N, C-alpha and C. Protein backbone atom coordinates (compact mmCIF):
# COMPACT_ATOMS: atom_id res chain seq x y z
N ALA A 1 90.99 109.66 68.57
CA ALA A 1 91.72 110.26 68.87
C ALA A 1 91.81 111.00 70.20
N GLU A 2 90.83 111.40 70.87
CA GLU A 2 90.62 111.93 72.14
C GLU A 2 91.04 110.66 73.06
N ALA A 3 90.73 109.61 73.04
CA ALA A 3 91.24 108.35 73.62
C ALA A 3 92.54 108.23 73.65
N GLU A 4 93.34 108.35 72.45
CA GLU A 4 94.67 108.24 72.29
C GLU A 4 95.47 109.10 73.10
N ALA A 5 94.93 110.69 73.02
CA ALA A 5 95.68 111.36 73.77
C ALA A 5 95.46 111.19 74.91
N ALA A 6 94.44 110.67 75.67
CA ALA A 6 94.34 110.50 77.13
C ALA A 6 95.35 109.39 77.51
N LEU A 7 95.04 108.37 76.62
CA LEU A 7 96.13 107.06 77.06
C LEU A 7 97.65 107.35 76.60
N GLY A 8 97.86 108.17 75.80
CA GLY A 8 99.13 108.53 75.80
C GLY A 8 99.75 107.64 74.95
N TYR A 9 99.27 107.11 73.84
CA TYR A 9 99.91 105.89 72.97
C TYR A 9 98.99 105.44 71.65
N LEU A 10 99.35 105.31 70.57
CA LEU A 10 98.72 105.36 69.48
C LEU A 10 98.05 103.72 69.29
N TYR A 11 96.86 103.90 69.31
CA TYR A 11 96.50 102.23 69.32
C TYR A 11 96.90 101.81 67.92
N PRO A 12 96.90 100.49 68.10
CA PRO A 12 97.66 99.49 66.73
C PRO A 12 96.49 99.36 65.65
N PRO A 13 96.56 99.08 64.62
CA PRO A 13 95.49 98.71 63.61
C PRO A 13 94.20 98.10 63.92
N ASP A 14 94.65 96.73 64.44
CA ASP A 14 93.25 95.80 64.75
C ASP A 14 92.62 96.57 65.90
N VAL A 15 93.33 97.37 66.90
CA VAL A 15 92.41 98.04 68.21
C VAL A 15 91.74 98.98 67.34
N ARG A 16 92.20 100.13 66.46
CA ARG A 16 91.46 101.12 65.60
C ARG A 16 90.13 100.50 64.95
N ARG A 17 90.32 99.26 64.32
CA ARG A 17 88.95 98.67 63.77
C ARG A 17 87.85 98.27 64.61
N LEU A 18 88.61 97.88 65.87
CA LEU A 18 88.07 97.17 66.99
C LEU A 18 87.08 98.50 67.62
N LEU A 19 87.63 99.62 67.78
CA LEU A 19 86.91 100.86 68.33
C LEU A 19 86.17 101.37 67.61
N ALA A 20 86.02 100.98 66.04
CA ALA A 20 85.25 101.89 64.75
C ALA A 20 83.90 100.78 65.18
N ARG A 21 83.68 99.70 65.97
CA ARG A 21 82.67 99.12 65.87
C ARG A 21 81.96 99.28 67.39
N ALA A 22 83.07 99.08 68.71
CA ALA A 22 82.72 99.08 69.96
C ALA A 22 83.63 99.69 70.65
N ARG A 23 83.40 100.39 71.99
CA ARG A 23 83.93 100.87 72.83
C ARG A 23 84.51 99.47 73.77
N GLY A 24 83.56 98.79 73.91
CA GLY A 24 83.85 97.54 74.95
C GLY A 24 82.49 96.71 75.08
N ILE A 25 82.47 95.83 76.01
CA ILE A 25 81.22 94.81 76.11
C ILE A 25 80.74 94.68 77.39
N ASP A 26 79.34 95.30 77.90
CA ASP A 26 78.96 95.15 78.80
C ASP A 26 78.43 93.64 79.08
N GLY A 27 78.56 93.49 80.23
CA GLY A 27 78.14 92.10 81.18
C GLY A 27 78.91 90.99 81.08
N LEU A 28 80.57 91.55 81.13
CA LEU A 28 81.45 90.23 81.22
C LEU A 28 82.39 90.95 81.77
N LEU A 29 82.80 90.46 83.10
CA LEU A 29 83.60 91.22 84.28
C LEU A 29 82.86 91.92 84.73
N GLU A 30 83.55 93.17 85.18
CA GLU A 30 82.86 94.32 85.56
C GLU A 30 82.82 95.29 84.66
N GLU A 31 83.76 95.12 83.89
CA GLU A 31 84.23 96.21 82.83
C GLU A 31 85.19 95.76 81.71
N VAL A 32 84.57 95.76 80.32
CA VAL A 32 85.69 95.42 79.59
C VAL A 32 85.47 96.88 78.49
N ASP A 33 86.74 97.54 78.47
CA ASP A 33 86.92 98.80 77.61
C ASP A 33 88.23 98.64 76.90
N PHE A 34 87.79 98.66 75.42
CA PHE A 34 88.94 98.71 74.28
C PHE A 34 89.69 99.87 74.43
N THR A 35 89.43 101.18 74.86
CA THR A 35 90.23 101.94 74.70
C THR A 35 91.05 102.14 75.54
N GLY A 36 91.31 100.97 76.58
CA GLY A 36 92.88 100.87 77.82
C GLY A 36 92.47 101.91 78.81
N LEU A 37 91.47 102.71 78.81
CA LEU A 37 91.00 103.64 79.97
C LEU A 37 90.32 103.45 81.26
N ALA A 38 90.16 102.28 81.26
CA ALA A 38 89.57 101.65 82.82
C ALA A 38 90.32 101.92 83.51
N GLU A 39 89.73 101.89 84.73
CA GLU A 39 90.69 102.61 86.24
C GLU A 39 90.67 100.79 87.06
N GLY A 40 91.88 100.57 86.91
CA GLY A 40 92.38 99.30 87.73
C GLY A 40 93.43 99.27 88.84
N GLN A 41 93.87 98.23 88.96
CA GLN A 41 95.06 98.43 89.96
C GLN A 41 96.32 98.91 89.34
N ALA A 42 96.81 99.95 89.74
CA ALA A 42 98.32 100.20 89.21
C ALA A 42 99.80 99.86 90.13
N LEU A 43 100.57 99.62 89.26
CA LEU A 43 102.09 98.91 89.87
C LEU A 43 102.98 99.52 88.64
N ASP A 44 103.20 101.01 88.79
CA ASP A 44 103.93 101.87 88.37
C ASP A 44 105.36 101.25 88.51
N GLU A 45 105.71 100.60 89.52
CA GLU A 45 107.31 100.18 89.22
C GLU A 45 107.46 99.22 88.30
N LEU A 46 106.53 98.04 88.14
CA LEU A 46 106.78 97.19 87.36
C LEU A 46 106.03 97.34 86.10
N PHE A 47 104.93 98.40 85.80
CA PHE A 47 104.10 98.29 84.64
C PHE A 47 104.14 99.62 84.53
N PRO A 48 105.01 100.42 84.37
CA PRO A 48 104.51 102.08 84.11
C PRO A 48 103.93 102.35 83.08
N ARG A 49 103.85 101.69 82.00
CA ARG A 49 102.94 101.91 80.83
C ARG A 49 101.98 100.93 80.62
N VAL A 50 100.64 101.10 80.61
CA VAL A 50 99.88 100.18 80.55
C VAL A 50 98.47 100.70 80.01
N ALA A 51 97.77 99.84 79.39
CA ALA A 51 96.56 99.79 78.68
C ALA A 51 95.72 98.92 79.75
N THR A 52 94.77 99.34 80.41
CA THR A 52 93.82 98.77 81.29
C THR A 52 92.70 98.19 80.60
N VAL A 53 92.00 97.07 79.89
CA VAL A 53 91.09 96.84 79.16
C VAL A 53 89.92 96.31 79.98
N ALA A 54 90.27 95.56 81.22
CA ALA A 54 89.22 94.97 81.87
C ALA A 54 89.37 95.04 83.33
N THR A 55 88.48 95.24 84.26
CA THR A 55 88.09 95.15 85.57
C THR A 55 87.48 94.08 86.09
N ASP A 56 87.68 93.64 87.26
CA ASP A 56 86.95 92.70 87.86
C ASP A 56 85.81 93.20 88.73
N GLY A 57 85.98 94.43 89.62
CA GLY A 57 84.78 94.89 90.47
C GLY A 57 85.22 95.45 92.14
N TYR A 58 86.58 94.55 91.95
CA TYR A 58 87.24 94.75 92.89
C TYR A 58 88.59 95.62 93.42
N GLY A 59 88.42 96.30 92.30
CA GLY A 59 89.71 97.09 92.07
C GLY A 59 91.08 96.92 91.16
N ASN A 60 90.92 95.42 90.79
CA ASN A 60 91.94 94.61 90.07
C ASN A 60 91.46 94.85 88.83
N GLY A 61 92.70 94.66 87.86
CA GLY A 61 92.23 95.03 86.22
C GLY A 61 93.36 93.94 85.55
N TRP A 62 92.89 93.94 84.30
CA TRP A 62 93.64 93.40 83.22
C TRP A 62 94.28 94.42 82.15
N VAL A 63 95.63 94.36 82.14
CA VAL A 63 96.43 95.57 81.46
C VAL A 63 97.04 94.94 80.29
N VAL A 64 97.17 95.70 79.40
CA VAL A 64 98.21 95.60 78.10
C VAL A 64 99.63 96.22 78.90
N ASP A 65 100.61 95.71 78.78
CA ASP A 65 102.08 95.78 79.14
C ASP A 65 102.63 96.75 77.81
N LEU A 66 102.46 97.98 78.03
CA LEU A 66 102.72 98.89 76.78
C LEU A 66 104.40 98.96 76.44
N LEU A 67 105.02 98.76 77.34
CA LEU A 67 106.38 98.13 77.34
C LEU A 67 106.79 97.09 76.44
N ARG A 68 105.84 96.23 76.46
CA ARG A 68 106.21 94.99 75.25
C ARG A 68 105.47 94.62 74.50
N GLU A 69 104.48 95.74 74.16
CA GLU A 69 103.22 95.62 73.06
C GLU A 69 104.08 95.40 71.85
N ASN A 70 103.48 94.15 71.22
CA ASN A 70 103.90 93.58 70.34
C ASN A 70 103.04 93.45 68.96
N GLY A 71 102.11 94.42 69.01
CA GLY A 71 101.31 94.79 67.81
C GLY A 71 100.12 94.51 67.53
N ALA A 72 99.76 93.56 68.49
CA ALA A 72 98.48 92.94 68.75
C ALA A 72 97.95 93.14 70.19
N TRP A 73 98.51 94.22 70.83
CA TRP A 73 98.11 94.39 72.17
C TRP A 73 98.11 93.33 73.30
N GLY A 74 99.31 92.81 73.49
CA GLY A 74 99.83 91.89 74.22
C GLY A 74 101.29 92.03 74.66
N PRO A 75 101.81 91.45 75.85
CA PRO A 75 100.95 90.39 76.65
C PRO A 75 100.11 91.38 77.68
N ILE A 76 99.00 90.43 78.14
CA ILE A 76 98.09 91.58 79.19
C ILE A 76 98.43 90.27 80.35
N TRP A 77 98.38 91.27 81.77
CA TRP A 77 98.64 90.88 82.98
C TRP A 77 97.38 91.09 83.66
N TYR A 78 97.43 90.22 84.54
CA TYR A 78 96.14 90.67 85.72
C TYR A 78 96.93 91.03 86.95
N LEU A 79 96.71 92.52 87.27
CA LEU A 79 96.97 92.95 88.26
C LEU A 79 96.02 93.08 89.51
N SER A 80 96.64 92.46 90.90
CA SER A 80 95.56 92.23 92.01
C SER A 80 96.39 92.93 93.06
N HIS A 81 95.47 93.50 93.82
CA HIS A 81 95.79 94.01 95.15
C HIS A 81 95.40 92.95 96.29
N ASP A 82 94.62 91.87 96.05
CA ASP A 82 94.30 90.88 96.98
C ASP A 82 93.88 89.43 96.44
N PRO A 83 95.11 88.62 96.35
CA PRO A 83 96.46 88.91 97.01
C PRO A 83 97.25 89.82 96.32
N PRO A 84 98.33 90.59 96.75
CA PRO A 84 99.24 91.32 95.84
C PRO A 84 100.03 90.56 94.82
N VAL A 85 99.53 90.32 93.66
CA VAL A 85 100.31 89.65 92.49
C VAL A 85 99.96 90.14 91.50
N ALA A 86 101.09 90.08 90.44
CA ALA A 86 100.95 90.58 88.99
C ALA A 86 101.10 89.20 88.12
N LEU A 87 100.04 88.65 87.59
CA LEU A 87 99.91 87.15 86.72
C LEU A 87 99.96 87.62 85.51
N HIS A 88 100.62 86.78 84.62
CA HIS A 88 100.79 86.67 82.92
C HIS A 88 99.36 86.15 82.73
N GLN A 89 98.39 86.97 82.02
CA GLN A 89 97.31 86.39 81.38
C GLN A 89 97.60 85.33 80.11
N CYS A 90 97.95 86.34 79.01
CA CYS A 90 98.03 85.70 77.82
C CYS A 90 98.72 86.88 76.83
N ASN A 91 99.05 86.32 75.71
CA ASN A 91 99.81 87.19 74.74
C ASN A 91 99.21 88.00 73.91
N GLY A 92 98.05 88.22 74.00
CA GLY A 92 97.22 89.09 72.85
C GLY A 92 95.63 89.57 73.45
N LEU A 93 95.10 90.35 72.94
CA LEU A 93 93.57 90.92 73.00
C LEU A 93 92.79 89.78 72.28
N ALA A 94 93.20 89.16 71.28
CA ALA A 94 92.24 87.93 70.88
C ALA A 94 91.88 86.57 71.65
N THR A 95 93.34 86.48 72.19
CA THR A 95 93.16 85.64 73.07
C THR A 95 92.60 85.83 74.23
N PHE A 96 92.60 86.98 74.84
CA PHE A 96 91.85 87.37 76.02
C PHE A 96 90.25 87.27 75.72
N LEU A 97 89.85 87.91 74.59
CA LEU A 97 88.51 87.78 74.19
C LEU A 97 87.98 86.34 73.77
N ASP A 98 88.79 85.33 73.48
CA ASP A 98 88.49 83.96 73.40
C ASP A 98 88.16 83.42 74.91
N GLU A 99 88.75 83.81 75.71
CA GLU A 99 88.65 83.47 77.26
C GLU A 99 87.41 83.64 77.83
N LEU A 100 87.38 85.03 77.63
CA LEU A 100 86.12 85.69 78.17
C LEU A 100 84.82 84.82 77.61
N VAL A 101 84.70 84.59 76.19
CA VAL A 101 83.78 83.76 75.78
C VAL A 101 83.47 82.17 76.55
N ARG A 102 84.75 81.98 76.47
CA ARG A 102 84.82 80.20 76.96
C ARG A 102 84.34 80.54 78.86
N MET A 103 84.65 81.61 79.17
CA MET A 103 84.10 81.96 80.89
C MET A 103 82.53 81.76 80.91
N HIS A 104 81.79 82.24 79.61
CA HIS A 104 80.39 82.31 79.89
C HIS A 104 80.01 81.23 79.19
N THR A 105 80.32 80.21 78.53
CA THR A 105 79.75 79.02 77.79
C THR A 105 80.02 77.78 78.42
N PRO A 106 79.06 77.29 78.68
CA PRO A 106 79.29 75.65 79.16
C PRO A 106 80.50 74.91 78.68
N PRO A 107 81.49 74.26 79.26
CA PRO A 107 81.14 74.20 80.74
C PRO A 107 82.07 75.41 81.58
N HIS A 108 82.01 76.49 81.07
CA HIS A 108 82.77 77.59 81.70
C HIS A 108 84.03 77.50 82.44
N ALA A 109 84.99 76.91 81.49
CA ALA A 109 86.57 76.44 81.80
C ALA A 109 87.31 77.57 81.32
N SER A 110 87.60 78.38 81.86
CA SER A 110 88.56 79.60 81.08
C SER A 110 89.89 79.95 81.99
N LEU A 111 90.69 80.35 81.09
CA LEU A 111 92.02 80.77 81.76
C LEU A 111 92.38 81.83 82.66
N ILE A 112 90.92 82.75 82.26
CA ILE A 112 90.48 84.14 83.09
C ILE A 112 90.51 83.63 84.38
N ASP A 113 89.32 82.98 84.31
CA ASP A 113 88.97 82.05 85.97
C ASP A 113 90.57 81.79 86.83
N ASP A 114 91.34 80.60 86.13
CA ASP A 114 92.30 80.09 86.56
C ASP A 114 93.06 81.38 86.86
N VAL A 115 93.52 82.23 86.07
CA VAL A 115 94.33 83.33 86.58
C VAL A 115 94.01 84.25 87.60
N HIS A 116 92.48 84.57 87.52
CA HIS A 116 92.07 85.50 88.56
C HIS A 116 92.26 84.91 90.07
N ASP A 117 91.88 83.44 89.97
CA ASP A 117 91.87 82.83 91.35
C ASP A 117 93.42 82.38 91.94
N ASP A 118 94.44 82.57 90.91
CA ASP A 118 95.63 82.07 91.35
C ASP A 118 95.46 80.73 91.49
N ARG A 119 95.00 80.19 90.49
CA ARG A 119 94.82 78.47 90.82
C ARG A 119 95.87 77.82 90.13
N LEU A 120 96.65 78.13 89.15
CA LEU A 120 97.46 77.59 88.45
C LEU A 120 99.08 77.22 89.07
N PHE A 121 99.56 78.43 89.74
CA PHE A 121 100.74 78.11 90.08
C PHE A 121 100.75 78.71 91.57
N ARG A 122 99.69 79.66 92.19
CA ARG A 122 99.72 79.79 93.28
C ARG A 122 100.82 80.91 93.63
N VAL A 123 100.95 81.66 92.97
CA VAL A 123 102.36 82.64 92.99
C VAL A 123 102.27 83.45 94.33
N GLY A 124 101.20 83.77 94.96
CA GLY A 124 101.22 84.22 95.95
C GLY A 124 102.21 83.73 97.17
N ARG A 125 101.99 82.35 96.98
CA ARG A 125 102.47 81.49 98.17
C ARG A 125 103.73 80.99 97.85
N THR A 126 104.20 80.29 96.65
CA THR A 126 105.29 79.51 95.99
C THR A 126 106.16 80.21 95.29
N HIS A 127 105.99 81.67 94.82
CA HIS A 127 106.87 82.18 94.22
C HIS A 127 107.62 81.62 93.34
N PRO A 128 107.09 80.89 92.38
CA PRO A 128 107.68 80.15 91.15
C PRO A 128 108.89 81.39 90.42
N GLY A 129 109.63 80.55 89.87
CA GLY A 129 110.70 81.32 89.08
C GLY A 129 111.53 82.29 89.75
N SER A 130 111.53 82.50 91.03
CA SER A 130 112.37 83.38 92.09
C SER A 130 113.83 82.63 92.18
N LEU A 131 114.64 83.69 92.29
CA LEU A 131 116.22 83.14 92.43
C LEU A 131 116.88 84.45 92.76
N ASP A 132 117.91 84.07 93.95
CA ASP A 132 118.65 85.31 94.62
C ASP A 132 119.60 85.80 93.48
N ALA A 133 119.63 87.43 93.45
CA ALA A 133 120.36 88.07 92.83
C ALA A 133 121.92 87.67 92.77
N GLU A 134 122.09 87.23 94.16
CA GLU A 134 123.90 87.02 93.99
C GLU A 134 124.03 85.52 93.41
N ASP A 135 123.06 84.81 93.13
CA ASP A 135 123.30 83.70 92.54
C ASP A 135 122.99 83.71 91.05
N ALA A 136 122.39 84.37 90.67
CA ALA A 136 121.77 85.01 89.12
C ALA A 136 123.10 85.48 88.52
N ALA A 137 123.87 86.24 89.53
CA ALA A 137 125.27 87.41 88.91
C ALA A 137 126.09 86.46 87.96
N GLY A 138 126.29 85.10 88.64
CA GLY A 138 127.01 83.90 87.67
C GLY A 138 126.44 83.23 86.58
N SER A 139 125.26 83.73 86.25
CA SER A 139 124.28 83.02 85.47
C SER A 139 125.41 83.22 84.02
N ASP A 140 124.90 82.40 82.97
CA ASP A 140 125.66 82.14 81.34
C ASP A 140 124.44 82.89 80.49
N ASP A 141 123.33 83.46 81.21
CA ASP A 141 122.33 84.35 80.47
C ASP A 141 122.72 85.82 80.90
N PRO A 142 123.45 86.33 79.55
CA PRO A 142 123.67 87.74 79.75
C PRO A 142 122.52 88.85 80.18
N GLU A 143 121.54 88.81 80.14
CA GLU A 143 120.69 89.44 80.27
C GLU A 143 120.47 89.43 81.81
N LEU A 144 120.07 88.20 82.37
CA LEU A 144 119.73 88.03 83.87
C LEU A 144 121.09 88.53 84.42
N ALA A 145 122.38 88.15 84.34
CA ALA A 145 123.37 88.39 84.74
C ALA A 145 123.53 89.97 84.79
N ALA A 146 123.22 90.74 83.99
CA ALA A 146 123.42 92.13 83.99
C ALA A 146 122.46 93.01 84.82
N PHE A 147 121.20 92.15 84.93
CA PHE A 147 120.30 92.80 85.86
C PHE A 147 120.68 92.55 87.40
N ALA A 148 121.34 91.34 87.51
CA ALA A 148 121.48 90.95 88.90
C ALA A 148 122.47 91.55 89.41
N ALA A 149 123.66 92.00 88.67
CA ALA A 149 124.70 93.16 88.84
C ALA A 149 124.17 94.81 88.97
N GLU A 150 123.22 94.88 88.59
CA GLU A 150 122.53 96.05 88.90
C GLU A 150 121.79 96.10 90.22
N LEU A 151 121.35 95.12 90.50
CA LEU A 151 120.74 95.21 91.94
C LEU A 151 121.41 95.13 93.34
N GLY A 152 122.40 94.12 93.05
CA GLY A 152 123.19 93.77 94.64
C GLY A 152 122.61 92.67 95.28
N ALA A 153 122.88 93.09 96.70
CA ALA A 153 122.50 91.92 97.53
C ALA A 153 121.11 92.00 98.03
N GLY A 154 120.73 91.15 98.45
CA GLY A 154 119.28 90.99 99.30
C GLY A 154 118.10 91.13 98.22
N TRP A 155 118.27 90.85 96.88
CA TRP A 155 117.29 90.99 95.96
C TRP A 155 117.02 89.60 95.84
N THR A 156 115.54 89.65 95.04
CA THR A 156 115.16 88.26 94.69
C THR A 156 114.95 88.58 93.19
N ILE A 157 115.21 87.88 92.09
CA ILE A 157 114.89 88.00 90.63
C ILE A 157 113.58 87.19 90.76
N VAL A 158 112.47 87.67 89.74
CA VAL A 158 111.55 86.43 89.30
C VAL A 158 111.58 86.78 87.77
N ASP A 159 112.10 85.61 87.19
CA ASP A 159 112.09 85.59 85.74
C ASP A 159 110.83 84.96 85.07
N VAL A 160 110.07 85.66 84.35
CA VAL A 160 109.22 85.48 83.60
C VAL A 160 109.11 85.56 82.44
N ARG A 161 110.04 85.79 81.49
CA ARG A 161 110.26 86.19 80.40
C ARG A 161 109.58 85.29 79.41
N ASP A 162 109.45 84.02 79.83
CA ASP A 162 109.07 82.93 78.85
C ASP A 162 107.45 82.76 79.49
N ALA A 163 106.74 83.53 80.44
CA ALA A 163 105.76 83.40 81.31
C ALA A 163 104.40 82.54 80.38
N SER A 164 103.80 81.70 81.35
CA SER A 164 102.75 80.82 80.71
C SER A 164 101.54 81.67 81.63
N PRO A 165 100.17 81.45 80.85
CA PRO A 165 99.43 81.82 82.05
C PRO A 165 99.28 81.42 83.45
N GLY A 166 99.11 82.38 84.40
CA GLY A 166 99.16 82.23 85.97
C GLY A 166 100.28 82.62 85.97
N LEU A 167 101.69 82.54 85.62
CA LEU A 167 103.03 82.91 86.19
C LEU A 167 103.48 84.19 86.60
N GLY A 168 103.83 84.65 87.36
CA GLY A 168 103.96 85.99 87.76
C GLY A 168 104.95 86.57 88.70
N ILE A 169 104.63 87.60 89.46
CA ILE A 169 105.47 87.96 90.85
C ILE A 169 104.23 88.33 91.79
N ALA A 170 104.76 88.07 93.10
CA ALA A 170 104.01 88.38 94.26
C ALA A 170 104.44 89.93 94.73
N TRP A 171 104.10 90.98 94.13
CA TRP A 171 104.61 92.25 94.29
C TRP A 171 104.62 92.56 95.81
N GLY A 172 103.76 92.28 96.84
CA GLY A 172 103.55 92.74 97.89
C GLY A 172 104.15 91.44 98.93
N ARG A 173 105.01 90.53 98.56
CA ARG A 173 105.47 89.70 99.32
C ARG A 173 105.93 89.71 100.41
N PHE A 174 106.92 91.20 100.79
CA PHE A 174 107.19 91.66 101.98
C PHE A 174 106.37 92.88 102.31
N GLY A 175 105.28 92.91 102.24
CA GLY A 175 104.46 93.83 102.52
C GLY A 175 104.12 94.89 101.58
N PRO A 176 103.43 95.94 102.07
CA PRO A 176 103.08 97.03 100.96
C PRO A 176 104.37 98.05 100.57
N ARG A 177 105.48 97.75 101.58
CA ARG A 177 106.74 98.94 101.30
C ARG A 177 107.70 97.84 100.35
N THR A 178 107.35 96.66 99.78
CA THR A 178 108.12 95.84 99.27
C THR A 178 108.75 96.84 98.22
N GLU A 179 110.24 96.85 97.85
CA GLU A 179 110.83 97.51 96.73
C GLU A 179 110.58 96.56 95.49
N LEU A 180 110.44 97.10 94.67
CA LEU A 180 110.36 96.60 93.13
C LEU A 180 111.59 97.28 92.02
N ARG A 181 111.61 96.44 91.15
CA ARG A 181 112.43 96.76 90.17
C ARG A 181 112.31 96.09 88.91
N ARG A 182 112.22 96.58 87.83
CA ARG A 182 112.07 95.65 86.25
C ARG A 182 113.55 95.98 85.83
N HIS A 183 113.64 95.41 84.72
CA HIS A 183 114.93 95.22 83.70
C HIS A 183 114.43 95.82 82.52
N GLY A 184 114.14 97.01 82.25
CA GLY A 184 114.03 97.82 81.17
C GLY A 184 112.51 97.17 80.59
N ALA A 185 112.56 96.74 79.34
CA ALA A 185 111.13 96.08 79.02
C ALA A 185 110.81 94.83 78.98
N SER A 186 112.41 94.14 79.69
CA SER A 186 111.96 92.63 79.65
C SER A 186 111.09 92.19 80.92
N GLN A 187 110.68 90.96 80.81
CA GLN A 187 110.06 90.79 81.74
C GLN A 187 110.61 89.82 82.90
N LEU A 188 111.74 90.55 83.32
CA LEU A 188 112.47 90.08 84.33
C LEU A 188 112.35 91.33 85.54
N PHE A 189 111.94 90.74 86.64
CA PHE A 189 111.33 91.82 87.57
C PHE A 189 112.15 91.27 88.93
N ALA A 190 112.13 91.94 89.92
CA ALA A 190 112.92 91.93 91.41
C ALA A 190 112.49 92.52 92.41
N LEU A 191 112.34 91.90 93.56
CA LEU A 191 111.89 92.55 95.08
C LEU A 191 112.68 92.52 95.73
N ARG A 192 112.63 93.14 96.88
CA ARG A 192 113.43 93.13 98.22
C ARG A 192 112.62 93.47 99.51
N ALA A 193 112.81 92.98 100.50
CA ALA A 193 112.44 93.75 101.72
C ALA A 193 112.54 94.88 102.14
N PRO A 194 112.05 95.89 102.35
CA PRO A 194 112.00 97.19 102.90
C PRO A 194 113.06 97.16 103.87
N ALA A 195 113.83 98.44 103.93
CA ALA A 195 114.76 98.78 104.76
C ALA A 195 114.28 98.72 106.17
N ARG A 196 114.41 98.30 107.17
CA ARG A 196 113.96 98.79 108.68
C ARG A 196 113.89 99.99 109.10
N ARG A 197 112.88 100.19 109.43
CA ARG A 197 112.81 101.55 109.99
C ARG A 197 113.05 101.79 111.54
N TRP A 198 113.69 102.61 111.98
CA TRP A 198 114.18 102.63 113.33
C TRP A 198 113.45 104.02 113.79
N PHE A 199 113.00 103.97 115.18
CA PHE A 199 112.29 105.24 115.92
C PHE A 199 112.75 105.55 117.04
N ARG A 200 112.90 106.37 117.33
CA ARG A 200 113.14 106.92 118.72
C ARG A 200 112.09 107.22 119.76
N ARG A 201 112.54 106.29 120.81
CA ARG A 201 111.30 106.80 121.64
C ARG A 201 111.64 107.97 122.71
N SER A 202 111.01 108.27 123.14
CA SER A 202 110.91 109.60 124.07
C SER A 202 112.30 109.47 125.18
N GLY A 203 112.14 108.25 125.59
CA GLY A 203 113.50 107.97 126.69
C GLY A 203 114.71 107.66 126.12
N GLY A 204 114.99 107.95 124.72
CA GLY A 204 116.01 107.55 123.81
C GLY A 204 116.49 106.13 123.53
N ASP A 205 115.45 105.34 123.66
CA ASP A 205 115.93 103.99 123.24
C ASP A 205 115.47 104.18 121.63
N ARG A 206 115.91 103.38 120.99
CA ARG A 206 115.70 103.08 119.29
C ARG A 206 115.17 101.76 119.19
N ARG A 207 113.98 101.65 118.18
CA ARG A 207 113.35 100.11 117.99
C ARG A 207 113.32 100.36 116.70
């Protein structure tokens, strides 16, 4: 009850049963915490309500997207600051735990490693699923078109509504001041280069 109050979210039945047996797991990743109260990378513009269930020891973490929570604590995303990406890991906590076991069992092939190292799509460099908002405004997909109309010019939309493990968004694509948006609870994200700042020099010139 105290953990639920701190999280601000009622646990689904399967997580409550899990917490009756254990709070987390030692020795896998840096920390696995089923309360969702672990401290990891925050990305409030895109994931305003999360439960952080695991961390990697470098300030990054795996979070349940509570805006999309499906009754079994999913989808789960990996939020990283170096590189600055948010990557879809899996659709449920059970799948995440299965992949943790695979990571520590020969031959140690796991989607957690693939996502953690951005090996599947190299999102930080290739930006899969991206399209200009101007182009998306004419889409016959009503949800996509509505989001594009809200954004206007200069935005890039990243459509990961049907994301597979490793797909996601390079949220720092334009540096630490990249502007970010999300379309409600949908996994439609958008980013834009920050407005250029002008500074007045002592001689009166602006740069």
